[in-house]
Structures are given as C-alpha cells and as structure tokens.
PDB file of C-alpha atoms and ligand atoms in Angstrom:
ATOM      1  CA  MET O1299       2.438   8.318  35.575  1.00 85.00           C
ATOM      2  CA  ILE O1300       3.428   4.631  35.171  1.00 90.00           C
ATOM      3  CA  THR O1301       4.905   3.831  31.946  1.00 95.00           C
ATOM      4  CA  LEU O1302       5.848   0.434  30.682  1.00 95.00           C
ATOM      5  CA  SER O1303       6.521  -1.429  27.579  1.00 96.00           C
ATOM      6  CA  LYS O1304       5.352  -4.891  26.181  1.00 97.00           C
ATOM      7  CA  LYS O1305       6.392  -7.039  23.068  1.00 97.00           C
ATOM      8  CA  VAL O1306       3.383  -8.221  21.179  1.00 97.00           C
ATOM      9  CA  CYS O1307       3.754 -10.497  18.008  1.00 96.00           C
ATOM     10  CA  LEU O1308       1.413 -10.812  14.942  1.00 96.00           C
ATOM     11  CA  LEU O1309       0.821 -14.426  14.134  1.00 95.00           C
ATOM     12  CA  GLY O1310      -1.005 -16.039  11.186  1.00 93.00           C
ATOM     13  CA  GLU O1311      -0.763 -17.142   7.733  1.00 92.00           C
ATOM     14  CA  PHE O1312       0.358 -15.336   4.487  1.00 90.00           C
ATOM     15  CA  ALA O1313      -1.876 -12.596   3.481  1.00 93.00           C
ATOM     16  CA  VAL O1314      -4.443 -12.667   6.258  1.00 96.00           C
ATOM     17  CA  GLY O1315      -3.904  -8.911   6.968  1.00 96.00           C
ATOM     18  CA  LYS O1316      -1.169  -8.906   9.698  1.00 95.00           C
ATOM     19  CA  THR O1317       0.731  -6.143   8.173  1.00 93.00           C
ATOM     20  CA  SER O1318      -2.375  -4.180   7.294  1.00 95.00           C
ATOM     21  CA  LEU O1319      -3.715  -4.415  10.928  1.00 97.00           C
ATOM     22  CA  VAL O1320      -0.580  -3.067  12.115  1.00 95.00           C
ATOM     23  CA  ARG O1321      -0.486  -0.295   9.763  1.00 94.00           C
ATOM     24  CA  ARG O1322      -4.158   0.556  10.388  1.00 96.00           C
ATOM     25  CA  PHE O1323      -3.514   0.566  14.251  1.00 96.00           C
ATOM     26  CA  VAL O1324      -0.168   2.532  14.206  1.00 93.00           C
ATOM     27  CA  TYR O1325      -0.834   5.098  11.376  1.00 90.00           C
ATOM     28  CA  ASP O1326      -4.458   4.707  10.595  1.00 85.00           C
ATOM     29  CA  LEU O1327      -3.663   3.966   7.035  1.00 82.00           C
ATOM     30  CA  PHE O1328      -4.775   1.144   4.604  1.00 84.00           C
ATOM     31  CA  ASP O1329      -2.831   0.260   1.391  1.00 74.00           C
ATOM     32  CA  ASP O1330      -4.474  -1.976  -1.329  1.00 68.00           C
ATOM     33  CA  ARG O1331      -0.964  -3.116  -2.536  1.00 64.00           C
ATOM     34  CA  TYR O1332       0.508  -6.145  -0.899  1.00 57.00           C
ATOM     35  CA  ILE O1333       3.026  -4.698   1.587  1.00 58.00           C
ATOM     36  CA  SER O1334       5.613  -7.399   1.856  1.00 59.00           C
ATOM     37  CA  THR O1335       7.231  -7.348   5.218  1.00 57.00           C
ATOM     38  CA  ILE O1336      10.924  -8.557   4.730  1.00 63.00           C
ATOM     39  CA  GLY O1337      12.166  -9.810   7.760  1.00 78.00           C
ATOM     40  CA  VAL O1338      10.861  -8.436  11.059  1.00 83.00           C
ATOM     41  CA  ARG O1339       9.391  -4.938  11.423  1.00 85.00           C
ATOM     42  CA  VAL O1340       8.745  -3.322  14.893  1.00 89.00           C
ATOM     43  CA  SER O1341       6.380  -0.566  15.066  1.00 92.00           C
ATOM     44  CA  ARG O1342       5.389   1.060  18.381  1.00 92.00           C
ATOM     45  CA  LYS O1343       2.455   2.823  19.690  1.00 94.00           C
ATOM     46  CA  THR O1344       1.452   3.915  23.230  1.00 95.00           C
ATOM     47  CA  VAL O1345      -1.982   3.195  24.659  1.00 95.00           C
ATOM     48  CA  ALA O1346      -3.557   4.265  27.959  1.00 94.00           C
ATOM     49  CA  VAL O1347      -4.502   1.405  30.077  1.00 94.00           C
ATOM     50  CA  PRO O1348      -5.960   1.003  33.676  1.00 92.00           C
ATOM     51  CA  ILE O1349      -3.381  -0.285  36.347  1.00 91.00           C
ATOM     52  CA  GLU O1350      -4.986  -0.224  39.836  1.00 86.00           C
ATOM     53  CA  GLU O1351      -7.506   2.596  39.180  1.00 87.00           C
ATOM     54  CA  GLN O1352      -4.496   4.704  37.674  1.00 91.00           C
ATOM     55  CA  LEU O1353      -4.038   5.366  34.106  1.00 92.00           C
ATOM     56  CA  ALA O1354      -0.774   4.062  32.733  1.00 94.00           C
ATOM     57  CA  GLU O1355       1.045   4.623  29.495  1.00 96.00           C
ATOM     58  CA  LEU O1356       1.822   1.261  27.956  1.00 97.00           C
ATOM     59  CA  THR O1357       3.979   1.150  24.736  1.00 95.00           C
ATOM     60  CA  LEU O1358       3.158  -1.836  22.580  1.00 96.00           C
ATOM     61  CA  MET O1359       6.235  -2.976  20.800  1.00 95.00           C
ATOM     62  CA  VAL O1360       4.376  -4.509  17.651  1.00 95.00           C
ATOM     63  CA  TRP O1361       6.474  -7.315  15.870  1.00 93.00           C
ATOM     64  CA  ASP O1362       5.425  -8.278  12.319  1.00 92.00           C
ATOM     65  CA  LEU O1363       6.893 -11.003  10.149  1.00 87.00           C
ATOM     66  CA  ALA O1364       7.008 -12.168   6.631  1.00 73.00           C
ATOM     67  CA  GLY O1365       5.312 -15.446   5.361  1.00 65.00           C
ATOM     68  CA  SER O1366       4.891 -18.612   7.318  1.00 63.00           C
ATOM     69  CA  GLU O1367       8.195 -20.207   5.764  1.00 63.00           C
ATOM     70  CA  GLU O1368       9.895 -17.193   7.505  1.00 70.00           C
ATOM     71  CA  PHE O1369       8.125 -18.018  10.764  1.00 77.00           C
ATOM     72  CA  ASN O1370       9.309 -21.565  10.792  1.00 77.00           C
ATOM     73  CA  ARG O1371      12.768 -20.400  10.442  1.00 71.00           C
ATOM     74  CA  VAL O1372      12.926 -17.583  13.020  1.00 72.00           C
ATOM     75  CA  SER O1373       9.934 -18.325  15.237  1.00 86.00           C
ATOM     76  CA  MET O1374      12.006 -18.658  18.442  1.00 86.00           C
ATOM     77  CA  SER O1375      13.783 -15.394  18.055  1.00 87.00           C
ATOM     78  CA  TYR O1376      10.464 -13.753  16.959  1.00 92.00           C
ATOM     79  CA  LEU O1377       8.486 -15.066  20.088  1.00 94.00           C
ATOM     80  CA  ARG O1378      11.213 -14.688  22.589  1.00 95.00           C
ATOM     81  CA  GLY O1379      10.051 -12.105  25.188  1.00 96.00           C
ATOM     82  CA  ALA O1380       6.663 -11.706  23.825  1.00 97.00           C
ATOM     83  CA  ALA O1381       4.046 -10.912  26.418  1.00 98.00           C
ATOM     84  CA  GLY O1382       1.090 -11.307  23.985  1.00 98.00           C
ATOM     85  CA  ALA O1383      -0.022 -12.092  20.386  1.00 98.00           C
ATOM     86  CA  ILE O1384      -2.490 -11.299  18.135  1.00 98.00           C
ATOM     87  CA  LEU O1385      -3.564 -14.478  16.200  1.00 97.00           C
ATOM     88  CA  VAL O1386      -5.174 -13.436  12.710  1.00 97.00           C
ATOM     89  CA  TYR O1387      -6.950 -15.525  10.249  1.00 97.00           C
ATOM     90  CA  ASP O1388      -8.832 -14.322   7.136  1.00 97.00           C
ATOM     91  CA  LEU O1389     -12.633 -14.593   7.235  1.00 97.00           C
ATOM     92  CA  THR O1390     -12.887 -15.392   3.507  1.00 96.00           C
ATOM     93  CA  ARG O1391     -10.310 -18.388   3.731  1.00 95.00           C
ATOM     94  CA  ALA O1392     -11.030 -21.047   6.385  1.00 93.00           C
ATOM     95  CA  ASN O1393      -7.726 -22.844   6.038  1.00 94.00           C
ATOM     96  CA  THR O1394      -6.038 -19.808   7.543  1.00 95.00           C
ATOM     97  CA  PHE O1395      -8.084 -20.491  10.717  1.00 96.00           C
ATOM     98  CA  ASP O1396      -7.081 -23.974  10.895  1.00 95.00           C
ATOM     99  CA  GLN O1397      -3.420 -23.006  10.883  1.00 92.00           C
ATOM    100  CA  LEU O1398      -3.859 -20.793  14.173  1.00 94.00           C
ATOM    101  CA  TYR O1399      -3.459 -24.005  16.339  1.00 92.00           C
ATOM    102  CA  ASN O1400       0.208 -24.289  15.253  1.00 92.00           C
ATOM    103  CA  TYR O1401       0.776 -20.597  15.895  1.00 93.00           C
ATOM    104  CA  VAL O1402      -0.487 -20.976  19.471  1.00 93.00           C
ATOM    105  CA  LEU O1403       1.475 -24.199  20.014  1.00 93.00           C
ATOM    106  CA  SER O1404       4.648 -22.353  19.110  1.00 93.00           C
ATOM    107  CA  LEU O1405       3.615 -19.341  21.118  1.00 95.00           C
ATOM    108  CA  TYR O1406       2.985 -21.320  24.186  1.00 95.00           C
ATOM    109  CA  LYS O1407       6.138 -23.294  23.856  1.00 94.00           C
ATOM    110  CA  VAL O1408       8.266 -20.076  24.106  1.00 95.00           C
ATOM    111  CA  ASN O1409       5.884 -18.232  26.469  1.00 96.00           C
ATOM    112  CA  PRO O1410       3.490 -20.242  28.497  1.00 96.00           C
ATOM    113  CA  HIS O1411       1.795 -17.302  30.025  1.00 96.00           C
ATOM    114  CA  ALA O1412       1.464 -15.288  26.840  1.00 97.00           C
ATOM    115  CA  LYS O1413      -1.807 -13.272  26.488  1.00 98.00           C
ATOM    116  CA  VAL O1414      -3.677 -13.953  23.297  1.00 98.00           C
ATOM    117  CA  VAL O1415      -6.369 -12.189  21.158  1.00 98.00           C
ATOM    118  CA  LEU O1416      -7.898 -13.624  18.098  1.00 98.00           C
ATOM    119  CA  ALA O1417      -8.779 -11.555  15.026  1.00 98.00           C
ATOM    120  CA  GLY O1418     -10.997 -12.671  12.054  1.00 98.00           C
ATOM    121  CA  ASN O1419      -9.948 -10.103   9.523  1.00 98.00           C
ATOM    122  CA  LYS O1420     -11.455  -8.694   6.222  1.00 98.00           C
ATOM    123  CA  LEU O1421     -14.847  -8.387   7.740  1.00 97.00           C
ATOM    124  CA  ASP O1422     -15.657  -5.953   5.149  1.00 97.00           C
ATOM    125  CA  LEU O1423     -15.540  -8.977   2.313  1.00 97.00           C
ATOM    126  CA  VAL O1424     -18.056 -11.183   4.178  1.00 95.00           C
ATOM    127  CA  ASP O1425     -21.593 -11.072   4.754  1.00 89.00           C
ATOM    128  CA  ARG O1426     -21.809 -10.917   8.709  1.00 81.00           C
ATOM    129  CA  HIS O1427     -25.136 -12.619   8.874  1.00 80.00           C
ATOM    130  CA  GLN O1428     -23.765 -15.572   6.921  1.00 80.00           C
ATOM    131  CA  MET O1429     -20.477 -15.758   8.789  1.00 83.00           C
ATOM    132  CA  ASP O1430     -19.763 -19.200  10.349  1.00 85.00           C
ATOM    133  CA  THR O1431     -18.228 -18.311  13.758  1.00 93.00           C
ATOM    134  CA  GLY O1432     -18.663 -21.459  15.577  1.00 94.00           C
ATOM    135  CA  LYS O1433     -15.092 -22.914  15.298  1.00 95.00           C
ATOM    136  CA  ALA O1434     -13.606 -19.443  16.198  1.00 96.00           C
ATOM    137  CA  GLU O1435     -15.841 -19.004  19.156  1.00 97.00           C
ATOM    138  CA  LYS O1436     -14.852 -22.350  20.338  1.00 97.00           C
ATOM    139  CA  LEU O1437     -11.193 -21.685  19.993  1.00 96.00           C
ATOM    140  CA  ALA O1438     -11.691 -18.367  21.928  1.00 97.00           C
ATOM    141  CA  THR O1439     -13.134 -20.110  24.686  1.00 97.00           C
ATOM    142  CA  GLU O1440     -10.612 -22.812  24.775  1.00 96.00           C
ATOM    143  CA  LEU O1441      -7.693 -20.225  24.779  1.00 94.00           C
ATOM    144  CA  ASN O1442      -9.781 -17.749  27.016  1.00 94.00           C
ATOM    145  CA  ALA O1443      -9.068 -15.213  24.196  1.00 97.00           C
ATOM    146  CA  PRO O1444     -11.314 -12.643  23.043  1.00 98.00           C
ATOM    147  CA  LEU O1445     -12.511 -12.902  19.529  1.00 98.00           C
ATOM    148  CA  PHE O1446     -12.568  -9.644  17.384  1.00 98.00           C
ATOM    149  CA  PHE O1447     -13.912  -9.445  13.881  1.00 97.00           C
ATOM    150  CA  THR O1448     -11.797  -6.813  12.072  1.00 98.00           C
ATOM    151  CA  SER O1449     -11.251  -4.918   8.937  1.00 98.00           C
ATOM    152  CA  ALA O1450      -8.099  -3.295   8.326  1.00 98.00           C
ATOM    153  CA  ARG O1451      -9.361  -1.668   5.176  1.00 97.00           C
ATOM    154  CA  GLN O1452     -12.129   0.144   7.083  1.00 97.00           C
ATOM    155  CA  GLY O1453     -10.643   0.147  10.554  1.00 97.00           C
ATOM    156  CA  GLU O1454     -13.555  -1.687  12.166  1.00 97.00           C
ATOM    157  CA  GLU O1455     -12.452  -2.951  15.595  1.00 98.00           C
ATOM    158  CA  VAL O1456      -8.798  -2.495  14.866  1.00 98.00           C
ATOM    159  CA  ASP O1457      -8.162  -0.206  17.838  1.00 98.00           C
ATOM    160  CA  ASN O1458     -10.163  -2.293  20.169  1.00 98.00           C
ATOM    161  CA  LEU O1459      -8.220  -5.349  19.191  1.00 98.00           C
ATOM    162  CA  PHE O1460      -4.939  -3.845  20.182  1.00 98.00           C
ATOM    163  CA  ARG O1461      -6.266  -1.866  23.184  1.00 97.00           C
ATOM    164  CA  HIS O1462      -7.965  -5.026  24.479  1.00 97.00           C
ATOM    165  CA  LEU O1463      -4.540  -6.959  24.350  1.00 98.00           C
ATOM    166  CA  GLY O1464      -2.956  -3.976  26.109  1.00 97.00           C
ATOM    167  CA  ARG O1465      -5.404  -4.259  28.954  1.00 96.00           C
ATOM    168  CA  LEU O1466      -4.827  -7.908  29.141  1.00 97.00           C
ATOM    169  CA  LEU O1467      -1.060  -7.467  29.232  1.00 97.00           C
ATOM    170  CA  VAL O1468      -1.348  -5.222  32.533  1.00 95.00           C
ATOM    171  CA  SER O1469      -4.155  -7.207  34.246  1.00 88.00           C
TER     172      SER O1469
HETATM  173  P1  GDP X1493      -0.134 -10.438   5.860  1.00 84.94           P
HETATM  174  O1  GDP X1493       0.659 -11.313   4.953  1.00 84.94           O
HETATM  175  O2  GDP X1493      -0.760 -11.107   6.800  1.00 84.94           O
HETATM  176  O3  GDP X1493       0.836  -9.454   6.456  1.00 84.94           O
HETATM  177  O4  GDP X1493      -1.261  -9.612   4.908  1.00 84.94           O
HETATM  178  P2  GDP X1493      -1.125  -8.076   4.398  1.00 84.94           P
HETATM  179  O5  GDP X1493      -1.514  -7.091   5.484  1.00 84.94           O
HETATM  180  O6  GDP X1493       0.051  -7.818   3.658  1.00 84.94           O
HETATM  181  O7  GDP X1493      -2.614  -8.033   3.459  1.00 84.94           O
HETATM  182  C1  GDP X1493      -2.619  -8.978   2.378  1.00 84.94           C
HETATM  183  C2  GDP X1493      -3.628  -8.667   1.457  1.00 84.94           C
HETATM  184  O8  GDP X1493      -4.981  -8.514   1.947  1.00 84.94           O
HETATM  185  C3  GDP X1493      -3.283  -7.149   0.933  1.00 84.94           C
HETATM  186  O9  GDP X1493      -3.607  -6.981  -0.369  1.00 84.94           O
HETATM  187  C4  GDP X1493      -4.248  -6.267   1.856  1.00 84.94           C
HETATM  188  O10 GDP X1493      -4.582  -5.029   1.113  1.00 84.94           O
HETATM  189  C5  GDP X1493      -5.538  -7.022   1.937  1.00 84.94           C
HETATM  190  N1  GDP X1493      -6.146  -6.911   3.055  1.00 84.94           N
HETATM  191  C6  GDP X1493      -5.524  -6.650   4.507  1.00 84.94           C
HETATM  192  N2  GDP X1493      -6.613  -6.604   5.472  1.00 84.94           N
HETATM  193  C7  GDP X1493      -7.921  -6.634   4.812  1.00 84.94           C
HETATM  194  C8  GDP X1493      -8.969  -6.228   5.051  1.00 84.94           C
HETATM  195  O11 GDP X1493      -9.441  -6.052   6.337  1.00 84.94           O
HETATM  196  N3  GDP X1493      -9.900  -5.937   4.174  1.00 84.94           N
HETATM  197  C9  GDP X1493      -9.608  -6.112   2.834  1.00 84.94           C
HETATM  198  N4  GDP X1493     -10.623  -5.999   1.850  1.00 84.94           N
HETATM  199  N5  GDP X1493      -8.518  -6.413   2.460  1.00 84.94           N
HETATM  200  C10 GDP X1493      -7.409  -6.574   3.375  1.00 84.94           C
HETATM  201 MG1   MG X1494       2.967  -8.975   6.398  1.00 84.94          MG
END
C-alpha cells in the first residue's frame, strides 16, 4: 500500500466557513458558534486515492488560519510547502468572492504548481435557482479549478470537495 501526505491550506475571507468546512470534513460536526482559529491549526485526515490503478492512502494535512489580517502577516510561512488549497467564499456575501483573486496570487507566488479547488459555501442559506454563478464559473475555468457548492452546516459536497483535491494532488 502506497501512503503519502500532502499539505493543503484553507484560504478565504473572515467567516466564509473555512474552519467549519474543516470541522465537517475531519470530524463530521458543525457548530453554530463562531469557532475562532487562533494562529494556525493543522488537522489531518486520510483519504483513499487512486494512483496508477492502485489505491493509495493520502493523508491531508489541512492548515487553517484565523482572519485575513493574520493571513497578511504570516502568509509566506502558512503557504510554504502547500501542495494544494481550498479557496472558500460565502455565497451570501459577493465581496468574499472578489477577494479570492488576492489569495490565488499569494498562493501561486509561493507555489506556482499548487492545485486549487473552489468552494462557494453556505449553500443552505441561498436559493440554488437564483444563485448567480457566472463569475465563479469563469474563475474556475481560468484557474482550471473545479467549483463546488458546499454547506458545512448540512455537509453537502464537503467530502467531495476535499477528496477531489486529494485526487488532484496525486494526478
Ligand atoms: P472562517 O472564519 O472562514 O473560519 O468561518 P467559520 O467556519 O468560523 O464560520 C463563520 C460563521 O459561519 C459561523 O457562525 C458558522 O457557524 C457559519 N457557517 C459556516 N459554514 C456555514 C454553512 O455552510 N451554512 C451556514 N448556515 N452557516 C455556516
Ligand atoms: Mg476560521
């Protein structure tokens, strides 16, 4: 059995649901209270991924950080060695989407070959049929990054989001 581990970073504005997505993925839990992340928290979870028609065990070392001020101060050390990133915006706050460009630029400056997936989070709070997804789909195409609509609250697509990134990391 092949085993390997990769660092992935959560990126996105304050309160978009980064910590909640990690918590849902790793512990299958959701908490309504704001879970303040002080400094950096690293969680790990192992997923099965196919490598050359074999199943491998990939341990995702998931790095999660507090608000964007914090990110500006520590971004280089936070991003160093990251094989991939999950870019998160809040479907109820358009300005959190606009900020994603800055996070992508920081990421590629440190790791030009990092793999990226996009998450529009808080799907449970929006009417799917009235969602304006044009800009997000455009960015996804530009970055060649798959786009997921997730709910950390209900769990929708959270597993797929992380597992998809896992598969990209070994492809
Ligand atoms: P972070 O600052 O990006 O780490 O955001 P948090 O994970 O701390 O979440 C910020 C707030 O949004 C908290 O009150 C969460 O409970 C809430 N939240 C996060 N994800 C979701 C979601 O998918 N649906 C809903 N309704 N609330 C969410
Ligand atoms: Mg957080």
